[in-house]
Short mmCIF file of C-alpha atoms in Angstrom, two decimals:
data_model
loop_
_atom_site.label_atom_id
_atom_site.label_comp_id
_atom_site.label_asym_id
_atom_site.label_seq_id
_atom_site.Cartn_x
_atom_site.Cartn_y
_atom_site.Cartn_z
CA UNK A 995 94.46 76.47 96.52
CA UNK A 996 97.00 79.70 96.41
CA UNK A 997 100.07 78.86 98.34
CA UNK A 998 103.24 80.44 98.62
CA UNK A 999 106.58 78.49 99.28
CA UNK A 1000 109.02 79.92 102.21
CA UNK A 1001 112.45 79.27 102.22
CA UNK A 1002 112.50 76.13 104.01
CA UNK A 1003 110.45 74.35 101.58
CA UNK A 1004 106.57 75.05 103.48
CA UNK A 1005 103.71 76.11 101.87
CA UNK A 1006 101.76 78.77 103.30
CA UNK A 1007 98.25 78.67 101.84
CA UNK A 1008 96.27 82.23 101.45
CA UNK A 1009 92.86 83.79 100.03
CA UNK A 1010 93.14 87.26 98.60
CA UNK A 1011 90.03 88.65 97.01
CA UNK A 1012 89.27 91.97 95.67
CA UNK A 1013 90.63 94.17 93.03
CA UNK A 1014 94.19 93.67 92.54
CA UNK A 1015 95.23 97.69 92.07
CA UNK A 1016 92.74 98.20 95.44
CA UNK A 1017 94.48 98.95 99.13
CA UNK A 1018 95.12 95.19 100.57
CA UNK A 1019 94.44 94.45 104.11
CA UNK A 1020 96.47 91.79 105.75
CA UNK A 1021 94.62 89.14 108.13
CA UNK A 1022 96.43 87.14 111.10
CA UNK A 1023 94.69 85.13 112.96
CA UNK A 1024 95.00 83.87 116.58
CA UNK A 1025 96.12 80.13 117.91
CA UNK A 1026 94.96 77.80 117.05
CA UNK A 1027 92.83 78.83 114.47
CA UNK A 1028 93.00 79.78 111.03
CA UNK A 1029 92.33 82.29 107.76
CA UNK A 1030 88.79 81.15 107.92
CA UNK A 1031 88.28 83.06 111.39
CA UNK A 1032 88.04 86.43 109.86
CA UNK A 1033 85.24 85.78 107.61
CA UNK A 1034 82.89 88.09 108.63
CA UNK A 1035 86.18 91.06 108.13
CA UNK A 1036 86.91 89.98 104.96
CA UNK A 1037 83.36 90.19 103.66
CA UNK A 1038 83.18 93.66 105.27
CA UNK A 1039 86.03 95.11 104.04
CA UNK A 1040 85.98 93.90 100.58
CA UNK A 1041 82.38 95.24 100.18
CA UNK A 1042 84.16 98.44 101.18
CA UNK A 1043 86.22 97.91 98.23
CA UNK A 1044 89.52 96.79 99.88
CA UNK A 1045 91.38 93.76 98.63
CA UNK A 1046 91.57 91.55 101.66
CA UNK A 1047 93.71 88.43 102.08
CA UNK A 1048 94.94 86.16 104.72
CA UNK A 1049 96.94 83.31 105.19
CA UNK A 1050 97.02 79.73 107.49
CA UNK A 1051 100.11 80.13 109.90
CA UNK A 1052 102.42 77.28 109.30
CA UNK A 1053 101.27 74.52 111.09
CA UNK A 1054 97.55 76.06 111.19
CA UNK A 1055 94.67 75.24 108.68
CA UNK A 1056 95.71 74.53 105.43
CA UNK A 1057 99.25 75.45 105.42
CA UNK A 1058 101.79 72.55 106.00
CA UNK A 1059 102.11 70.82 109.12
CA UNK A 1060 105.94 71.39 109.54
CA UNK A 1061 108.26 69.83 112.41
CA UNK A 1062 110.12 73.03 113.24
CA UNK A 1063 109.70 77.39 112.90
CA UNK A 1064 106.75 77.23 115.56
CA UNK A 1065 108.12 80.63 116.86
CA UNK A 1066 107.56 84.81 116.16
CA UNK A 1067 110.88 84.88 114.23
CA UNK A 1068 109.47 81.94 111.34
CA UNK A 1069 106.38 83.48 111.75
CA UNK A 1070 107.02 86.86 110.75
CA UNK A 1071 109.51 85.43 107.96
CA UNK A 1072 106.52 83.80 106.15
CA UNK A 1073 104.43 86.25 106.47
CA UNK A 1074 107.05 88.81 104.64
CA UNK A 1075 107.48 85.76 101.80
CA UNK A 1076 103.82 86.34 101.17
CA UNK A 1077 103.73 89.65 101.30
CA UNK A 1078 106.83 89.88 98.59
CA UNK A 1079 105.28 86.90 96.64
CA UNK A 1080 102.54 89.46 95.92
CA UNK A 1081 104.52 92.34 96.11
CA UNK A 1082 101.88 94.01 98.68
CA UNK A 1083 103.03 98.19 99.43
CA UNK A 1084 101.40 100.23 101.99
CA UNK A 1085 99.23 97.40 103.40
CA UNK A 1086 97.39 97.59 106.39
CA UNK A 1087 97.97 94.62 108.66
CA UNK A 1088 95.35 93.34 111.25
CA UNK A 1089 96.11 90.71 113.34
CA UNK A 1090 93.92 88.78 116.42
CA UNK A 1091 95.27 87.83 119.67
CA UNK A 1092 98.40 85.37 118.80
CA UNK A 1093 98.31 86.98 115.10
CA UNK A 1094 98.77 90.73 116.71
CA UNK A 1095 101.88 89.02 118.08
CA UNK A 1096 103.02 87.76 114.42
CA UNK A 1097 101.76 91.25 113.06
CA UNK A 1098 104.49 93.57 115.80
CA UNK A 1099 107.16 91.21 114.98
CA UNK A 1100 106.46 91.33 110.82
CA UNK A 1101 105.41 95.00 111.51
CA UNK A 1102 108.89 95.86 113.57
CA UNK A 1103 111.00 94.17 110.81
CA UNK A 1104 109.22 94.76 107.84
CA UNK A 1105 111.04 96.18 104.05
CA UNK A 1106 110.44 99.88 103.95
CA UNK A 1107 107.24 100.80 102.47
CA UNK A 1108 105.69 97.29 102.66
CA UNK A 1109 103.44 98.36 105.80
CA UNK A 1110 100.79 101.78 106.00
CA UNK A 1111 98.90 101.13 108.56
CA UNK A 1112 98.07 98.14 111.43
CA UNK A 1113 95.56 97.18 113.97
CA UNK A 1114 96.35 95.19 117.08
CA UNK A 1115 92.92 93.28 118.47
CA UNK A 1116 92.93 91.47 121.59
CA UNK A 1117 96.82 90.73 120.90
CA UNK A 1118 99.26 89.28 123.11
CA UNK A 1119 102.08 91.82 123.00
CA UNK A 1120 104.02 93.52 125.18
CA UNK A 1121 104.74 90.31 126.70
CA UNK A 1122 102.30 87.64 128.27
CA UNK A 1123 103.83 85.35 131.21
CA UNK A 1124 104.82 86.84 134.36
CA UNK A 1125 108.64 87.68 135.36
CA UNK A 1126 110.04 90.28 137.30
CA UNK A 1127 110.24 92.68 134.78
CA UNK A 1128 106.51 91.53 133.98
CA UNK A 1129 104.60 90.90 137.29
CA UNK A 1130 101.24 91.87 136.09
CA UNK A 1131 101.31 88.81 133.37
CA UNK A 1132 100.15 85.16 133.74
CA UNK A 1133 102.37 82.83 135.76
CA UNK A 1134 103.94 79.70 133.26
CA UNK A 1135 101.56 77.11 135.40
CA UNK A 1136 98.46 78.54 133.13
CA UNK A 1137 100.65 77.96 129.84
CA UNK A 1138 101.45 74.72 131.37
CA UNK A 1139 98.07 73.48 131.97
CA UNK A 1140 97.28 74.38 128.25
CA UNK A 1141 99.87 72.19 127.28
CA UNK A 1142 98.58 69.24 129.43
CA UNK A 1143 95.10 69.81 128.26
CA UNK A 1144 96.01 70.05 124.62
CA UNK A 1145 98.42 66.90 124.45
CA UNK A 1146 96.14 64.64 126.86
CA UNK A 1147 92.68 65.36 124.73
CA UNK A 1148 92.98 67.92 122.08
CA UNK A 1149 89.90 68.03 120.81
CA UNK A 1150 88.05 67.80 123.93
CA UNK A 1151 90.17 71.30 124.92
CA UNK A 1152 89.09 72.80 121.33
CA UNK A 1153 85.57 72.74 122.83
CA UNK A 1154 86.31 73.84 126.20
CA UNK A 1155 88.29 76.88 125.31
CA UNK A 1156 85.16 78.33 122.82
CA UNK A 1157 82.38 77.35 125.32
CA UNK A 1158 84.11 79.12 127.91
CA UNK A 1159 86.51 82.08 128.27
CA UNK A 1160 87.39 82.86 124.55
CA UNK A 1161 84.39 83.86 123.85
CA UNK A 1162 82.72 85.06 127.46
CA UNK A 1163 80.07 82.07 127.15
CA UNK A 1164 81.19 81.64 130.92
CA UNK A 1165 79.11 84.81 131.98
CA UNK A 1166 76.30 85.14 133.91
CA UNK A 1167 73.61 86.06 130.72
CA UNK A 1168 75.89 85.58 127.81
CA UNK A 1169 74.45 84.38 124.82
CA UNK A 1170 75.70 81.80 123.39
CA UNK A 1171 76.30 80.99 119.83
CA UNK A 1172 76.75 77.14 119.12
CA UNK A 1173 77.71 77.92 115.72
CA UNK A 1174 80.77 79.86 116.69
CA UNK A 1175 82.17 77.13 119.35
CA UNK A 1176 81.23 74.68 116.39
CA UNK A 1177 83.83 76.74 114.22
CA UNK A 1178 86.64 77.27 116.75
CA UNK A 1179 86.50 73.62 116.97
CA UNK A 1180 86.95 73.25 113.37
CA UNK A 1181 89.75 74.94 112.40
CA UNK A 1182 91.98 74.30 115.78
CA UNK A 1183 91.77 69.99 114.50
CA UNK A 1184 92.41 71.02 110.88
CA UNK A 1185 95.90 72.20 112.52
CA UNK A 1186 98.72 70.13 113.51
CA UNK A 1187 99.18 69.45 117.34
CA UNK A 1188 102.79 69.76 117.44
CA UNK A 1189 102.45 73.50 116.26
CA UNK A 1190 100.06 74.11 118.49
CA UNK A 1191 101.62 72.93 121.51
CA UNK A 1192 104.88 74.57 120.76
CA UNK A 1193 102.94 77.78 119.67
CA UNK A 1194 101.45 78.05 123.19
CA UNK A 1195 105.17 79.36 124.09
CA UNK A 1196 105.53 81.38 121.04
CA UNK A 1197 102.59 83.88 121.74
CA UNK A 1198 103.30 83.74 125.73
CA UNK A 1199 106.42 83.96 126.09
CA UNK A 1200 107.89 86.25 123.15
CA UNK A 1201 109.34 89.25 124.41
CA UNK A 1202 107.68 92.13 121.97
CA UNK A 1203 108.99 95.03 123.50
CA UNK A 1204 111.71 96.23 121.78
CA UNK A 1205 108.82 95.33 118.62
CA UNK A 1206 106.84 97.77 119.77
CA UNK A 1207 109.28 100.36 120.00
CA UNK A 1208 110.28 100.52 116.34
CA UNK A 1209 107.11 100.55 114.96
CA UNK A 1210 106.88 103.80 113.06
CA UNK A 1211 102.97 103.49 111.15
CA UNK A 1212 99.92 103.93 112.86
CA UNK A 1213 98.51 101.36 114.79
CA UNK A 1214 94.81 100.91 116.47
CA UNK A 1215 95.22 99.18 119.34
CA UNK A 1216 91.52 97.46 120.38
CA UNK A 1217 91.18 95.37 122.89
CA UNK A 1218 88.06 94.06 125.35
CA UNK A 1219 87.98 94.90 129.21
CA UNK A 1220 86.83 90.80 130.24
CA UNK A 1221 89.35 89.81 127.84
CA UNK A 1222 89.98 86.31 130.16
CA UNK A 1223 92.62 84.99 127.27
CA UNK A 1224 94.87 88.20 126.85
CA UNK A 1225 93.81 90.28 130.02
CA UNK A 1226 93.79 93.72 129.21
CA UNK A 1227 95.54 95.44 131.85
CA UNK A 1228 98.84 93.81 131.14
CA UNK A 1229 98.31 94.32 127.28
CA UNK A 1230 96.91 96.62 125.19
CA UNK A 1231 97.78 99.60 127.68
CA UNK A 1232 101.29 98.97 127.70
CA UNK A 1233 101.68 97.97 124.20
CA UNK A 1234 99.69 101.42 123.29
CA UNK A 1235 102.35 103.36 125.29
CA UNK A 1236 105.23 101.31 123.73
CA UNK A 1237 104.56 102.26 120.03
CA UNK A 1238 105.04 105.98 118.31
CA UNK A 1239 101.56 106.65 116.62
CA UNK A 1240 99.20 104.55 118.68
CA UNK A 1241 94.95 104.99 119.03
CA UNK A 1242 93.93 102.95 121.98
CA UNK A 1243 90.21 101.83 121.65
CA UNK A 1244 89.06 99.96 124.92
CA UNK A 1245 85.62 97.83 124.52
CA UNK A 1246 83.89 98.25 128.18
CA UNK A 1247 83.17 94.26 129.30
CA UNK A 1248 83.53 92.48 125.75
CA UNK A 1249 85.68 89.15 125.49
CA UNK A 1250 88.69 87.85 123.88
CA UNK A 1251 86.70 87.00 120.34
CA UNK A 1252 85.19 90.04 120.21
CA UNK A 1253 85.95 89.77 116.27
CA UNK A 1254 83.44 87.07 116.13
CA UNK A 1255 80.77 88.05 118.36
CA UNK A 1256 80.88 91.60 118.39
CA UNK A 1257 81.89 92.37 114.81
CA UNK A 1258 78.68 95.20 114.17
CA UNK A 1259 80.74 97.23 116.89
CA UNK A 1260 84.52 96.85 116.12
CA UNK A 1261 84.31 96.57 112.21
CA UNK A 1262 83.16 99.90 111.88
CA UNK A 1263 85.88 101.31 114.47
CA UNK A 1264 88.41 99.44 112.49
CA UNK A 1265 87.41 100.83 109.44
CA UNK A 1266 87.48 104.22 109.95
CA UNK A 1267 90.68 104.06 111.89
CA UNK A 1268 92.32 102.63 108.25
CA UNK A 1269 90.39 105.79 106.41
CA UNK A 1270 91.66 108.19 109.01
#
């Protein structure tokens, strides 16, 4: 397997197919998940002629399952120890719900021409849980029933979460696609639990703000209207008017996945956003 080492001794393991001289495209993906949930992406954009990689958070897939750096700060770092390990310029960076969180933070703080271009879907920035300064966000009890659900019966929650509101199966007429839940399931036990739990605060309760406001690249920032993970109002609207050079592309009643099980309808958006 490719892996890269961090500082702190943990291996991050990553695919990266495609030419090496092509234009790379960065994947993150969302908790608790892993590389393997932008499949369907990857095969897109490499027939497209892009070199396309993405990596296991640490903690997540195949990547170690570490005691400690479960936050946006260690994420971010290993993502910019890949990124130097193959000495990526210009990339585009796409990242998915918990991932657009690592993607603003990397983005934000990121060596100068490392970063062209990046896409935000369904991500949890500005800021998820409610507070004063945030009173249109989710109150901590949610977060804290995730946590009681996750450490009482993990994988029991790993099937509730897919057959439910992550990917609209909930809805009067949705159609549901076994295969997808199946999947979800998959890759959330292949993680750690520890990491998991402890990146339930990471992507609520990170501040990304002040993120936002030094990105300087373009950024697409697409996100679903029944989004019942990330809801849209207190995300991708805010987020949009937070960063310099942002497209805001709104998806009239898709879900939180909308990656997996709309893909015919955002992977074209996304790609000619990057060719723009």
């Amino acid at each position: 397997m490719s892996t890269v080492t961090t500082s702190d001794g943990t291996s991050i393991f990553y695919k990266d197919w495609g030419p090496r001289d092509a234009q790379p495209i960065v994947f993150h993906h969302g908790w608790p998940l892993s590389a393997d949930d932008w499949d369907n992406q990857m095969l897109f954009f490499l027939a497209h002629g892009y070199r396309v990689i993405a990596h296991d958070r640490r903690g997540h897939g195949r990547s170690t399952q570490t005691a400690t750096g479960h936050e946006m700060d260690t994420y971010a770092a290993d993502v910019a120890a890949l990124t130097d390990e193959l000495d990526l310029q210009g990339a585009f960076h796409i990242g998915h719900s918990t991932g657009g969180g690592e993607v603003t933070r990397y983005v934000a703080r990121a060596k100068p021409g490392r970063v062209g271009k990046a896409v935000l879907v369904s991500a949890v920035p500005p800021i998820m849980v409610k507070s004063a300064t945030n009173p249109g966000g989710l109150p901590i009890e949610a977060f804290d029933e995730m946590r009681t659900a996750l450490a009482a019966n993990r994988s029991q929650f790993y099937i509730d979460v897919p057959t439910g509101p992550f990917y609209g199966f909930n809805r009067p007429g949705a159609k549901v696609l076994q295969g997808l839940i199946d999947n979800w399931w998959r890759q959330g036990m292949a993680g750690a639990a520890n990491a998991h739990y402890e990146c339930i605060k990471a992507f609520s309760e990170t501040d990304f703000n002040e993120d936002l406001k030094k990105i300087d690249v373009p950024v697409l920032v697409a996100h679903g209207t029944d989004d019942q993970i990330v809801p849209y109002p207190d995300s991708a609207p805010l987020s949009a008017k937070l960063l310099k050079h942002s497209t805001l592309k709104s998806y009239e009643g898709l879900p939180h996945g909308m990656l997996s099980t709309h893909p015919d309808i955002l992977n074209p958006d996304i790609l000619a956003f990057l060719k723009a």
